[in-house]
Coordinates of C-alpha atoms and ligand atoms in Angstrom, one line a residue:
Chain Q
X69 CA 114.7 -172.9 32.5
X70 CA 115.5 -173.7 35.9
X71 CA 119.5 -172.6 37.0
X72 CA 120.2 -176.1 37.0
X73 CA 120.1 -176.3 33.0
X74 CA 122.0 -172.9 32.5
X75 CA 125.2 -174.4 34.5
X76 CA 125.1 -177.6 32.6
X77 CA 124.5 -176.0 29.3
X78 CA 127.3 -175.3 27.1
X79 CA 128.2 -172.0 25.7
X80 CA 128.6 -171.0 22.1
X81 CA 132.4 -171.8 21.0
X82 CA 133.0 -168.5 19.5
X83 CA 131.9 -166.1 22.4
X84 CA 135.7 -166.1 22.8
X85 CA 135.7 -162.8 21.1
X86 CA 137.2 -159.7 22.3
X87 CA 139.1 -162.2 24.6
X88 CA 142.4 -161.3 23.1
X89 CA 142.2 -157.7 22.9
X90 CA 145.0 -155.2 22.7
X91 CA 146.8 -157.1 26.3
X92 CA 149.6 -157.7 24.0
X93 CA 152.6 -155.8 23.4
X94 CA 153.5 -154.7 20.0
X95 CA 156.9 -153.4 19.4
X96 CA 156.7 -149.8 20.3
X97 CA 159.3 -147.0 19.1
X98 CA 160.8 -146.6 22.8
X99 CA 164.8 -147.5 23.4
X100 CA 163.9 -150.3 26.0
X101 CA 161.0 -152.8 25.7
X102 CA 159.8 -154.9 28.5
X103 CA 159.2 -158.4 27.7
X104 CA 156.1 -159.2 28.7
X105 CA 156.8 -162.5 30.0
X106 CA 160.0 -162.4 31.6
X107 CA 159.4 -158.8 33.0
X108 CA 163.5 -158.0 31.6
X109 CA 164.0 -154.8 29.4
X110 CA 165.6 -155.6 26.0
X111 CA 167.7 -153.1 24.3
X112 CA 164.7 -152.1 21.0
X113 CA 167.6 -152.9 18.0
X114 CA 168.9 -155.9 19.6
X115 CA 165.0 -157.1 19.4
X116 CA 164.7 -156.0 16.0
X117 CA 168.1 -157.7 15.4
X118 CA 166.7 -160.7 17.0
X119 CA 163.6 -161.2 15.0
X120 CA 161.5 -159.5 17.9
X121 CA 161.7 -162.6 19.6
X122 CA 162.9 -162.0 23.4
X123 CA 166.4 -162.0 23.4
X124 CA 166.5 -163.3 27.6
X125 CA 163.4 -165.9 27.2
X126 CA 162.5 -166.3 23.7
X127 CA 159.0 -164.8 24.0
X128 CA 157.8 -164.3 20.1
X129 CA 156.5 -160.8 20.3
X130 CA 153.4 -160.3 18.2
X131 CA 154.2 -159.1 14.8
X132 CA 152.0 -156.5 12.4
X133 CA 151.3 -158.1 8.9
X134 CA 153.6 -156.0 7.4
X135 CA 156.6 -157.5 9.5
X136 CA 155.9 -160.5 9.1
X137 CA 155.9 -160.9 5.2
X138 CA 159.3 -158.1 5.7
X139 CA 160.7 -161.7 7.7
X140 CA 159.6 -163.8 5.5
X141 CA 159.6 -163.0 1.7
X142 CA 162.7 -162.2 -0.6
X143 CA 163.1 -158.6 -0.7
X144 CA 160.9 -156.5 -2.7
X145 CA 159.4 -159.3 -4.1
X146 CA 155.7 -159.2 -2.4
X147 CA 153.2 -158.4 -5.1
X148 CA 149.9 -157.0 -3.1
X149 CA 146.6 -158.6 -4.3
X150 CA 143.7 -156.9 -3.4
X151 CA 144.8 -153.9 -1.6
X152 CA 141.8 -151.7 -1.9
X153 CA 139.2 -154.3 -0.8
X154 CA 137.3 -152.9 2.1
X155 CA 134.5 -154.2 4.1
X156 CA 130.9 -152.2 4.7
X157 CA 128.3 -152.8 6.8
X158 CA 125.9 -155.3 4.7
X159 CA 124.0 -156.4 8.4
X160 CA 123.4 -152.4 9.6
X161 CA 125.2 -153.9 12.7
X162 CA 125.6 -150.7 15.1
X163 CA 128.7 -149.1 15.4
X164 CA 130.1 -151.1 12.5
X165 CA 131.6 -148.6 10.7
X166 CA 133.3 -146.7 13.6
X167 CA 134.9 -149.9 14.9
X168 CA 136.3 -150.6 11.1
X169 CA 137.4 -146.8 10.6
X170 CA 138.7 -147.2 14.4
X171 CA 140.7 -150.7 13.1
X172 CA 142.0 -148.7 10.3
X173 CA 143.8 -146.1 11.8
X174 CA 145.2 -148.5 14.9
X175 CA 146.6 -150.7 12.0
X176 CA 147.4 -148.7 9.0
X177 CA 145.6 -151.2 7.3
X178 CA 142.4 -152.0 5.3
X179 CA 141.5 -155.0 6.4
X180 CA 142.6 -157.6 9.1
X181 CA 144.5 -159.9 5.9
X182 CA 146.8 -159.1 3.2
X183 CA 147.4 -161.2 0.3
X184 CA 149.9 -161.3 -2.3
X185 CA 152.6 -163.2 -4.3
X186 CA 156.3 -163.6 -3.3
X187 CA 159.3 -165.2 -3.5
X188 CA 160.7 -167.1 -0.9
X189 CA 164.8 -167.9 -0.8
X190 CA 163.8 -167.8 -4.8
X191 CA 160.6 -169.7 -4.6
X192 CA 157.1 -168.8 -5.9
X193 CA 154.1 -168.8 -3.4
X194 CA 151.3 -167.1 -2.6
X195 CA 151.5 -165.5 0.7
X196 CA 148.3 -164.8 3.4
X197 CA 149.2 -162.8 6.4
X198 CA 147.0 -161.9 8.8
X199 CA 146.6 -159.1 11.0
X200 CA 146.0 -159.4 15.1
X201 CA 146.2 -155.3 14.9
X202 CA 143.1 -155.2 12.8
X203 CA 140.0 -156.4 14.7
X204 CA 141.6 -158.9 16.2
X205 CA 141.9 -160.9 13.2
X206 CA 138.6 -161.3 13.1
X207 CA 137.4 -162.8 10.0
X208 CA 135.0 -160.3 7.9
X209 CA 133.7 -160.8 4.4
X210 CA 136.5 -159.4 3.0
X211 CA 139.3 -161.4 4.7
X212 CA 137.6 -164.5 3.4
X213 CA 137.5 -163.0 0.0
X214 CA 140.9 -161.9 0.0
X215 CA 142.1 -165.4 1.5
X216 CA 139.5 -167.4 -1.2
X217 CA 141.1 -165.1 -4.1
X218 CA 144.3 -165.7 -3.4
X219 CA 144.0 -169.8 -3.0
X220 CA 141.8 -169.2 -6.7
X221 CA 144.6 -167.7 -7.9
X222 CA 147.4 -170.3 -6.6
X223 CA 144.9 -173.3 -7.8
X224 CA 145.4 -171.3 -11.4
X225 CA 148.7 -170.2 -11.3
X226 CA 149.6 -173.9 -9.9
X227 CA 151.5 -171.9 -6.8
X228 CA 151.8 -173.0 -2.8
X229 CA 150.5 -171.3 -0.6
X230 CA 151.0 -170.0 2.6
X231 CA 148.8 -168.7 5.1
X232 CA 150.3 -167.0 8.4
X233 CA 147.3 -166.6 11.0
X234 CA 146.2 -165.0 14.1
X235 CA 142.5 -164.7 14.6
X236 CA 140.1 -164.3 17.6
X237 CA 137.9 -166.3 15.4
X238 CA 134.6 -164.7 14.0
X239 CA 133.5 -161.1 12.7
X240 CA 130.3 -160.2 15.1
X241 CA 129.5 -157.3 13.5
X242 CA 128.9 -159.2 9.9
X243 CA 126.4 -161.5 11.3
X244 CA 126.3 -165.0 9.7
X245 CA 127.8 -163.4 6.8
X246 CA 131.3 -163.6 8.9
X247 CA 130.1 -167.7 9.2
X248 CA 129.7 -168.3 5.8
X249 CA 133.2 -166.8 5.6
X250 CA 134.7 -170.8 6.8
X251 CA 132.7 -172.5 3.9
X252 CA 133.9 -170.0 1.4
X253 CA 137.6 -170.6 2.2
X254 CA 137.5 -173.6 2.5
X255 CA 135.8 -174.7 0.1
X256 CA 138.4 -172.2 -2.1
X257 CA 141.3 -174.8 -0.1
X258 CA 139.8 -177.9 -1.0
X259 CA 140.1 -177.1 -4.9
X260 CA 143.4 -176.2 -4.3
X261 CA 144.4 -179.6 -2.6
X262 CA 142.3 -181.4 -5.0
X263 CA 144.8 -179.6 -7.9
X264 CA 147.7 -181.3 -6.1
X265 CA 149.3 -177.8 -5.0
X266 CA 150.8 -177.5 -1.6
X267 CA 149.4 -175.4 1.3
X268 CA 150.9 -174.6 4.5
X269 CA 149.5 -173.0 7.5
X270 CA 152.1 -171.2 10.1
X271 CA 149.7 -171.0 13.4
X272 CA 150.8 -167.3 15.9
X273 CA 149.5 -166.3 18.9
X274 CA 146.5 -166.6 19.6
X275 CA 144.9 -168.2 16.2
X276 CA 141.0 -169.2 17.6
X277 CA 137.1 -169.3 16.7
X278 CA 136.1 -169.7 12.9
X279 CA 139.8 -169.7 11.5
X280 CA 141.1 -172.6 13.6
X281 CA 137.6 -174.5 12.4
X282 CA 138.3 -173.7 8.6
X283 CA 141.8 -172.9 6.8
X284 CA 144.0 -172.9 9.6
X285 CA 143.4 -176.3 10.0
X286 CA 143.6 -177.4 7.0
X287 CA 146.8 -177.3 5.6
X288 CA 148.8 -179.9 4.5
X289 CA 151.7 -179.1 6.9
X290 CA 150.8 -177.1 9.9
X291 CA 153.3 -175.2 11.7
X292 CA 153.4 -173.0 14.8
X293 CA 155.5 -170.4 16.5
X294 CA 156.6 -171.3 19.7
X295 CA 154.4 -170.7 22.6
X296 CA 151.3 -169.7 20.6
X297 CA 147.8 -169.9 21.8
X298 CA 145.7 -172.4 19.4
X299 CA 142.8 -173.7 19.9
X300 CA 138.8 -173.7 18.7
X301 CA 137.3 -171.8 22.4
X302 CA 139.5 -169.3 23.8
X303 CA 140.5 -170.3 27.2
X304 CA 138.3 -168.1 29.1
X305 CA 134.8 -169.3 27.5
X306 CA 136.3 -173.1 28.3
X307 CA 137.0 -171.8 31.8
X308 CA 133.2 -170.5 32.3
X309 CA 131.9 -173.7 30.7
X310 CA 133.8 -176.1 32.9
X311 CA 133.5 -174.1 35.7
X312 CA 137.6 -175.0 36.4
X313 CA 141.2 -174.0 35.8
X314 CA 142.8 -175.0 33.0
X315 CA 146.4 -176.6 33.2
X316 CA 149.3 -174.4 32.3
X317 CA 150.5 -174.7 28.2
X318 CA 146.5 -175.9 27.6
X319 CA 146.3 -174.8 24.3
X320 CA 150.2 -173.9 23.3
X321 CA 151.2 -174.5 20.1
X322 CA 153.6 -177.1 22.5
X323 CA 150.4 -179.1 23.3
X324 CA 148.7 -179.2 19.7
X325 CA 152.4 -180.9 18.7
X326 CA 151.8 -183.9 21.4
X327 CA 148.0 -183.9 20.8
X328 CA 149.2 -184.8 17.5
X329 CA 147.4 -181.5 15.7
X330 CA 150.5 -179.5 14.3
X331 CA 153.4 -180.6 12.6
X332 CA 155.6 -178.5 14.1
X333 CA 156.8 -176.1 16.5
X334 CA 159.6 -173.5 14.3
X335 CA 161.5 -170.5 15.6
X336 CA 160.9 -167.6 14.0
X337 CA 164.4 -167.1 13.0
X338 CA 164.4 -170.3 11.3
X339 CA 160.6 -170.0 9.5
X340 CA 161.4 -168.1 6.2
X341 CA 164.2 -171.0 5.5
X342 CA 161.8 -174.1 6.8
X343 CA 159.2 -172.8 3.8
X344 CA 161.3 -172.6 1.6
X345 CA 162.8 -176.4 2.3
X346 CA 159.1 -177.3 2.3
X347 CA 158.1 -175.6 -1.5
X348 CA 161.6 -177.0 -3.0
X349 CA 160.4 -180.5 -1.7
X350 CA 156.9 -180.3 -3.2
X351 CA 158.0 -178.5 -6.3
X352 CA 156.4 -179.7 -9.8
X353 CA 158.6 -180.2 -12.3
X354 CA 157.3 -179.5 -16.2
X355 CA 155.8 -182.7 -16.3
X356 CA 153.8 -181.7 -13.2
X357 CA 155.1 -184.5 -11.3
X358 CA 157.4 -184.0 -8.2
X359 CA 160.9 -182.7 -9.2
X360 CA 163.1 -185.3 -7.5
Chain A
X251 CA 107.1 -161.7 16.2
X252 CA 110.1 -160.3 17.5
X253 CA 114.3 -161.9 16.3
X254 CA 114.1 -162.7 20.3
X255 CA 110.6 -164.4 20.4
X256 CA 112.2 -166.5 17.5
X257 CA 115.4 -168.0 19.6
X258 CA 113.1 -168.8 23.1
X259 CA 110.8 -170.4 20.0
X260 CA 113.7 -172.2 18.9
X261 CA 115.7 -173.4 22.6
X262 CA 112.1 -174.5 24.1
X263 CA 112.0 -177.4 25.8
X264 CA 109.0 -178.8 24.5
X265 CA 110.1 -178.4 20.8
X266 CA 110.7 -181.5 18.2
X267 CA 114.1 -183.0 18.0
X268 CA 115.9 -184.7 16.1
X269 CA 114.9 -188.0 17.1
X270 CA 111.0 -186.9 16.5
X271 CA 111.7 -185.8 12.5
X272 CA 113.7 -189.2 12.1
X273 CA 111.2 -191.2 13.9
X274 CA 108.2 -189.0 12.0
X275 CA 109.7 -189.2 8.5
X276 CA 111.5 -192.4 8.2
X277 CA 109.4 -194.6 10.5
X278 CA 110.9 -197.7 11.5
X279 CA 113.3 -197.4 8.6
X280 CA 115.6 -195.9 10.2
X281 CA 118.7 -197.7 11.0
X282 CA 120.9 -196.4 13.4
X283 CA 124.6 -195.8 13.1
X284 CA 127.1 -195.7 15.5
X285 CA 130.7 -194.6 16.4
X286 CA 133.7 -192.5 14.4
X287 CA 135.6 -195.8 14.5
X288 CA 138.7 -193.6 15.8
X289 CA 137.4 -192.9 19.3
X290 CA 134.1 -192.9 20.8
X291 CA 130.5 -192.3 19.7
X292 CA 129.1 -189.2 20.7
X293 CA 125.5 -189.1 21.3
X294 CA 125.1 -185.3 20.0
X295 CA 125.3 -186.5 17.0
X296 CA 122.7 -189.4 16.1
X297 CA 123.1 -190.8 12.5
X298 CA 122.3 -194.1 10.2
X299 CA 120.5 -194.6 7.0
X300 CA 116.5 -195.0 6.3
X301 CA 114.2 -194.9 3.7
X302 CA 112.6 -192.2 2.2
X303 CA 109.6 -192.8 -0.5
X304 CA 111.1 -196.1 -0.7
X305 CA 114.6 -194.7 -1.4
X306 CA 117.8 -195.2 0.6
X307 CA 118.8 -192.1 2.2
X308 CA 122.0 -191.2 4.8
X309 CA 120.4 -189.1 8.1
X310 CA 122.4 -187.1 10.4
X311 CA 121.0 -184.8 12.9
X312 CA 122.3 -183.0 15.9
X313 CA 120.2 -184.4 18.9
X314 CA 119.5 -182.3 22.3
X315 CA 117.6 -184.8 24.2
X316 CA 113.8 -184.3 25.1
X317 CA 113.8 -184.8 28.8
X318 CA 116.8 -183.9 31.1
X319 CA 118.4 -187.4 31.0
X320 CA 118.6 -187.8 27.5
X321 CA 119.9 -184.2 27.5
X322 CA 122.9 -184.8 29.6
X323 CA 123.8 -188.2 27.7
X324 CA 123.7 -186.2 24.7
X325 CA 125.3 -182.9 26.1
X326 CA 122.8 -181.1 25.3
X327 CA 123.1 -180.9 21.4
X328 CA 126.6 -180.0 21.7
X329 CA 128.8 -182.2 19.6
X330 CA 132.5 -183.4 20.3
X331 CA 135.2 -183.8 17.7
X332 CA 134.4 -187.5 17.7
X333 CA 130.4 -186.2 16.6
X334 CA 131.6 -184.0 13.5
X335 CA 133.9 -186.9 12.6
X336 CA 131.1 -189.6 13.1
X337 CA 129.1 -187.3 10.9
X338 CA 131.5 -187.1 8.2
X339 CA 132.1 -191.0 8.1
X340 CA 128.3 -191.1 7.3
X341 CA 128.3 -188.7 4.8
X342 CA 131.7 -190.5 3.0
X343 CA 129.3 -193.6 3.4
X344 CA 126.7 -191.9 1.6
X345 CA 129.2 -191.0 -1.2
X346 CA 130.5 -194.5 -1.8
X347 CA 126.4 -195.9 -1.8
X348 CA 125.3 -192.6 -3.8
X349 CA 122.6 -191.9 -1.5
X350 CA 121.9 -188.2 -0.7
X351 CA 122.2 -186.9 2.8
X352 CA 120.1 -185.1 5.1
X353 CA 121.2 -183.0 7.7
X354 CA 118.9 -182.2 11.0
X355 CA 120.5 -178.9 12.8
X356 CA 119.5 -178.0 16.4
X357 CA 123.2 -177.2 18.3
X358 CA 123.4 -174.1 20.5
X359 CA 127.5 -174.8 19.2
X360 CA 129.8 -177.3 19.8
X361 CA 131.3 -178.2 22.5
X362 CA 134.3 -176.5 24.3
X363 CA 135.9 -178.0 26.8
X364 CA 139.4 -179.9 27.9
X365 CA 138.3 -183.1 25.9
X366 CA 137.4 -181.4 22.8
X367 CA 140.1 -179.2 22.6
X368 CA 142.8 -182.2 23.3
X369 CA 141.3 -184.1 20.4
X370 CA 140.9 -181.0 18.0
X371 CA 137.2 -179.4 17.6
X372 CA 138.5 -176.9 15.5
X373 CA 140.3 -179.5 13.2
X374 CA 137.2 -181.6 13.0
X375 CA 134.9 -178.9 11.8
X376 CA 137.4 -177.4 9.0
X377 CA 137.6 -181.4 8.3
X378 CA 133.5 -181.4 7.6
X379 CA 133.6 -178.0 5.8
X380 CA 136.4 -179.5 2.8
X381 CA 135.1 -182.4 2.5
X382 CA 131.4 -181.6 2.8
X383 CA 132.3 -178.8 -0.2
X384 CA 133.2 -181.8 -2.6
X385 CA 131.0 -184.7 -1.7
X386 CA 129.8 -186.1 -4.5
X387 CA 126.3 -186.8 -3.4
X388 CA 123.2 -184.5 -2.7
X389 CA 122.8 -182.9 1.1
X390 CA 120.4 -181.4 2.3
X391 CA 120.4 -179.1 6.0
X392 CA 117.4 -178.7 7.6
X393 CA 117.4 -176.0 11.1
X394 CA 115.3 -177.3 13.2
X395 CA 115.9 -175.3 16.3
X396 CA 119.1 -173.7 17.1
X397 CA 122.1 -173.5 14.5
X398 CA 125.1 -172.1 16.9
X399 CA 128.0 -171.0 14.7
X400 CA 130.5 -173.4 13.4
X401 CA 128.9 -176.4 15.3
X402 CA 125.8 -175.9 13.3
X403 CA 127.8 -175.2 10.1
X404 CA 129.8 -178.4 10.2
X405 CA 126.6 -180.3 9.4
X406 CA 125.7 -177.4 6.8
X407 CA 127.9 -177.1 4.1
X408 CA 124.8 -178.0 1.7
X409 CA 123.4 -177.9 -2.0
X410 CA 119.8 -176.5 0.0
X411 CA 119.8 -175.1 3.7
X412 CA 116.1 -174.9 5.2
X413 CA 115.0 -173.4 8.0
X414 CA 111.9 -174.6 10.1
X415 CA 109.8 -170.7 10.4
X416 CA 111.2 -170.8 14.1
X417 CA 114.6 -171.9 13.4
X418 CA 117.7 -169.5 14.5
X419 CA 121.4 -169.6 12.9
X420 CA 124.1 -167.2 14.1
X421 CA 127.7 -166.6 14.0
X422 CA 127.4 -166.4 17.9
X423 CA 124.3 -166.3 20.5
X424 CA 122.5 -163.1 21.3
X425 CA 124.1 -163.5 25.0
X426 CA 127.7 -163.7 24.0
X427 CA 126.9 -160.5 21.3
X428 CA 125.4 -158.6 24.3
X429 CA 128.5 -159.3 26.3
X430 CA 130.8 -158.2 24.2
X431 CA 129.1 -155.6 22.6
X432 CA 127.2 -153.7 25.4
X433 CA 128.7 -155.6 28.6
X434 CA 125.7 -156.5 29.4
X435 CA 124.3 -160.1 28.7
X436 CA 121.1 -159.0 29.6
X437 CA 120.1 -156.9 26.6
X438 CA 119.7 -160.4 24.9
X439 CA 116.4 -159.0 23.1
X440 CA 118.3 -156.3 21.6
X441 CA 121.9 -158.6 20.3
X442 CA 118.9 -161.0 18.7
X443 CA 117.9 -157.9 16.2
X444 CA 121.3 -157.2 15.2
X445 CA 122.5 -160.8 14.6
X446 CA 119.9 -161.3 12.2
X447 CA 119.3 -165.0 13.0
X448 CA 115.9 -165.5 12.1
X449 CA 114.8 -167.8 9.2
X450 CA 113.2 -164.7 7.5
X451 CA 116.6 -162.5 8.0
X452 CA 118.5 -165.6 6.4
X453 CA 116.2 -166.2 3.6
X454 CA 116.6 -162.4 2.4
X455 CA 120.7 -162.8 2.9
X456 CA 120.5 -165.8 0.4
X457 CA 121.6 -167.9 3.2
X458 CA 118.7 -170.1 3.2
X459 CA 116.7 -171.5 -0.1
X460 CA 113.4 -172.2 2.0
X461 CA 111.4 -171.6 5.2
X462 CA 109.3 -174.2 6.5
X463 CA 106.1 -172.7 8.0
X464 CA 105.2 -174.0 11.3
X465 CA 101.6 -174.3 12.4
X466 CA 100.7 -174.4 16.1
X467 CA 100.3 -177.8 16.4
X468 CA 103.7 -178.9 15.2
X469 CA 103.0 -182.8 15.7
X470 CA 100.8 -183.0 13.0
X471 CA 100.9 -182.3 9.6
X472 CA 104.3 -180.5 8.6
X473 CA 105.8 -184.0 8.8
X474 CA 103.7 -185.5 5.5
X475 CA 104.7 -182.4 3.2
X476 CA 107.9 -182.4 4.3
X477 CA 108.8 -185.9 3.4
X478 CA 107.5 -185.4 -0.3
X479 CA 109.3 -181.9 -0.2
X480 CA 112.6 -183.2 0.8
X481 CA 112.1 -186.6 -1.5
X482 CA 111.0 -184.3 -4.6
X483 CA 114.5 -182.3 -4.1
X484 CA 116.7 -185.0 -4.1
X485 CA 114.7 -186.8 -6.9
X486 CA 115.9 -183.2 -9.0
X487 CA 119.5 -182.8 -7.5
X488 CA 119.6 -186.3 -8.7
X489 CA 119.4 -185.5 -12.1
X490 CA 122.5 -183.3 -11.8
X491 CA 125.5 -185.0 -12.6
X492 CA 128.0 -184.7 -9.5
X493 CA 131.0 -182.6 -10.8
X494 CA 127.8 -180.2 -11.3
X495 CA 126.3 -180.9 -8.5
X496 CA 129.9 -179.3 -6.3
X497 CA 130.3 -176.6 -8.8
X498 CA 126.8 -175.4 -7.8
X499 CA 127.8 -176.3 -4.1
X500 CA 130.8 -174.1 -4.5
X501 CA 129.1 -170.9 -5.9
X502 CA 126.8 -171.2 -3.3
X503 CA 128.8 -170.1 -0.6
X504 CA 131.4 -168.4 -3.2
X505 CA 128.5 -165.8 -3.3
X506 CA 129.1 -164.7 0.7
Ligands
ZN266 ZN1 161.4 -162.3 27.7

C-alpha cells in the first residue's frame, strides 16, 4: 500500500489505550497538594473537606473506587458483591499476569470495578464503581462479569442501578475476550430496562473506548462530573487520524451536554443527593407502578 | 500460515467486499436502502432488503470500496454514527417484517474523528449492542475481511458469527497492540500472535460457530454453498420461537 492510503486510512478507535496513564494526580498523603490545573497549593483537609474538588478552580480530582462509593452511599451501608473475583490470563497474552499483580498492588484492589448494594439518603440501589487506579479502567472479563452480575441481580431484586465510570476503554491483554465484554453488559442492561427498573450512568474523567460504546451510554439518565473527558477515541488517536488540533473542551463532559449526549453536568458535592432525587422519582410502589 | 499472513490476507486490496457477496448471493434482488432518517447516509455502511432462496431477507454490510474512489466515498469501511444508526433502522425494519438479518463485516473500526465524536460514535454503538441483544428476528454476522473492535461488533451482536478462513476480529489492530505494548509499531507480526484474531483462534474461544474455507480462487464457488448454508440456518432459527431465539442470543455472549 502506497503512503497515500496509510494517511487516509483510519485508525482503530480503541488504540486510545494507555493514553490516560498515571498523568493524573490522586490525592497523596502530603500537607499541600498542587492542583493540577490551576498550579495553586490547597491545604490537603480543606480538599478532603471539599469533596477533593479544587477549592481555588473547582478541578474534580480523580477519586479511587473506594472514595467514591465513601461520597456517595449511606454509611456502612455498601454490601460488596463479588469481592474475590479475579481475572487470569485465558489468551497467554505476555506479561499479563505481572501487569494484573502490578494493578493490584498500585490499587489495593482486585479488579478495576467493585459492585455492591447500598443505600443512598435511605434508598436501595445497586451501586458500580469503577476504578481509573486499576488498569486504567480497562475493561477485563471480570469487570464485565461483575458489572453483568450486578444489573442480573437489580433486574431480580427490581433495584436501580448506578454505574460510576472511568475507563480507557478496552482490556488488550484479554484479546477479544475484553470485546465481548460490551455485548455481555449490555445485553445484562437491556433486560434490566426491559423490566422497567431505572439505570443511571455518572460519566468521570476520562470514561473512553469499549465502556463509552456499551453501558456508559446507555443509561436512562446520564450524568457527568464537571470537566470530564468523554468520548468513544481518546483525543490523541483523533489527533493522529485527522492530522489536526482539536478545539479546547472537545470532548468535556460540557460539550456532550450541548451535543445533546448527557443529561447533565453535577457537582460532586451535590451528586449523592441528585441520585437519590432521581431513585425517589422512579420509585415502584407495591403495585409496581410509579409511587406518585 | 502465520496470525499476521491472516490480517495482510484479510486488508488486501484485491479481496471481495461487501458489494461483491450482495451482488453474488442476492443477484439483482437486492434492493438498496438508504439514510438513518436523522442525519445523513453514510456510505460505510450499505444496506436494503433481497431475496434469498426466494425468501425476503434484510442485508447490511460494512463496505470498504474496491478501487480508491469508492474507498474515499465510503471512508474506507469506517462507519459514522449516522452508519451504526442506519444499520439499526434496518435491522428494527427487519423486526417489524420478520425477516432475518444478515450482517457482512469488513471495518478496520469505526471512525474517529471531530464529526463522529460531536454526534456520539460511542452512543451509537452501545445503541446497536441493546437493541441488537433483543431483536426479535434471526441475525446472522458473517467476517469477511477485517472486524476492528467495536465498529465490527456493532454489526455483530448475533444468534451465529462466521468467519470467512481469512477473516480477522480483534479488540484492537496488531499496530496499535505493538505500540502500546512494545513501543514499537513495527513488531506488527509479533502483536498479531498475541491478539488471537484469526478465524481458527476465534472458533476455539467459542467466539465464532463456523469458518468458511476459502479456495484460491475466491470468485467462484464459495458463493453457491454459502447461499444454501446461510438460507438452511435461518430456515432452522426460524423454527425457534423469538423469546427463545434472545434467550439463546443472550447466553451466547453471557458465556465470555
Ligand atoms: Zn485548581
Amino acid at each position: 500500500m502506497p503512503d497515500f492510503f496509510n494517511f487516509l486510512k483510519p485508525k482503530n478507535e480503541l488504540e486510545n489505550q494507555g493514553e490516560f496513564a498515571e498523568n493524573h494526580p490522586y490525592i497523596p498523603e502530603e500537607l499541600w497538594i498542587k492542583c493540577p490545573v490551576c498550579k495553586n497549593a490547597i491545604l490537603s483537609s480543606d480538599l478532603m473537606e471539599n469533596h477533593k474538588v479544587c477549592t481555588k478552580c473547582g478541578y474534580h480530582f480523580r477519586l479511587s473506587a473506594r472514595q467514591r462509593v465513601e461520597l456517595t452511599v449511606d454509611e456502612n451501608s455498601f454490601a460488596e458483591m463479588d469481592a474475590d473475583m479475579m481475572s487470569t490470563n485465558k489468551i497467554g497474552f505476555p506479561d499479563y499476569e505481572k501487569k494484573l499483580r502490578n494493578a493490584k498492588i498500585s490499587s489495593g484492589e482486585n479488579e478495576s470495578v467493585i459492585t455492591g448494594s447500598c443505600t443512598i439518603c435511605g434508598e436501595k440501589a445497586i451501586i458500580a464503581v469503577m476504578n481509573s487506579k486499576f488498569m486504567m479502567g480497562s475493561m477485563g472479563t471480570v469487570t464485565g462479569e461483575k458489572i453483568t452480575r450486578a444489573f442480573e441481580y437489580a433486574t431480580e431484586n427490581r433495584l436501580p442501578v448506578i454505574v460510576f465510570t472511568v475507563s480507557g476503554g478496552a482490556r488488550m491483554q484479554e484479546g477479544i475476550l475484553s470485546l465481548m465484554q460490551m455485548a455481555k453488559t449490555s445485553g445484562a442492561v437491556k433486560l434490566h430496562s426491559d423490566a422497567g427498573l431505572l439505570y443511571i450512568t455518572v460519566l468521570t474523567d476520562p470514561t473512553t473506548g469499549g465502556v463509552t460504546a456499551s453501558f456508559a451510554m446507555e443509561g436512562d439518565i446520564i450524568l457527568s462530573e464537571p470537566k470530564a473527558l468523554i468520548g468513544f477515541a481518546g483525543p490523541r488517536v483523533i489527533e493522529q487520524t485527522i492530522r489536526q488540533k482539536l478545539p479546547k473542551d472537545f470532548q468535556s463532559a460540557e460539550f456532550l451536554l450541548d451535543k445533546g449526549f448527557i443529561d447533565a453536568v453535577v457537582q460532586r458535592k451535590d451528586m449523592k443527593s441528585t441520585l437519590a432525587q432521581l431513585i425517589r422519582l422512579h420509585k415502584e410502589n407495591d403495585e409496581g407502578g410509579a409511587a406518585l | 500460515m502465520s496470525a499476521y499472513d491472516h490480517v495482510t490476507a484479510a486488508r488486501a486490496n484485491d479481496r471481495p467486499t461487501s458489494v461483491d457477496y450482495i451482488k453474488r448471493l442476492f443477484g439483482d434482488s437486492f434492493f438498496e436502502l438508504h439514510g438513518d432518517r436523522r442525519f445523513a447516509d453514510d456510505k460505510a455502511v450499505i444496506g436494503g432488503i433481497a431475496e434469498l432462496n426466494g425468501k425476503p431477507v434484510t442485508v447490511i454490510g460494512l463496505e470498504k470500496g474496491r478501487n480508491l474512489k469508492e474507498r474515499m466515498a465510503r471512508n474506507f469501511g469506517s462507519a459514522h454514527p449516522e452508519g451504526y444508526r442506519k444499520a439499526l433502522r434496518l435491522m428494527k425494519q427487519a423486526e417489524k417484517f420478520h425477516r432475518p438479518v444478515i450482517c457482512f463485516v469488513d471495518t478496520s473500526g469505526a471512525y474517529c474523528g471531530i464529526g463522529a465524536e460531536e454526534r456520539g460514535q460511542g452512543q451509537a454503538i452501545a445503541e446497536n449492542l441493546m437493541e441488537m441483544m433483543t431483536l426479535k428476528t434471526p441475525i446472522l454476522s458473517i467476517f469477511i475481511g477485517e472486524g476492528g473492535s467495536g465498529g465490527a461488533l456493532a454489526l455483530a451482536v448475533a444468534d451465529e458469527v462466521w468467519m470467512l478462513e481469512n477473516a480477522i476480529y480483534s479488540v484492537i489492530s496488531p499496530e496499535g497492540c505493538a505500540s502500546i505494548l512494545w513501543k514499537d509499531p513495527s513488531k506488527t507480526a509479533e502483536a498479531s500472535e498475541c491478539l488471537k484474531l484469526t478465524a481458527q483462534d476465534l472458533f476455539k474461544l467459542g467466539v465464532i460457530e463456523r469458518i468458511i474455507r476459502e479456495p484460491k480462487d475466491l470468485e467462484s464457488r464459495i458463493f453457491d454453498s454459502l447461499k444454501n448454508l446461510i438460507a438452511d440456518t435461518f430456515e432452522k432459527k426460524a423454527a425457534i420461537p423469538a423469546e427463545k431465539l434472545i434467550e439463546m442470543r443472550y447466553n451466547r455472549f453471557r458465556k465470555f
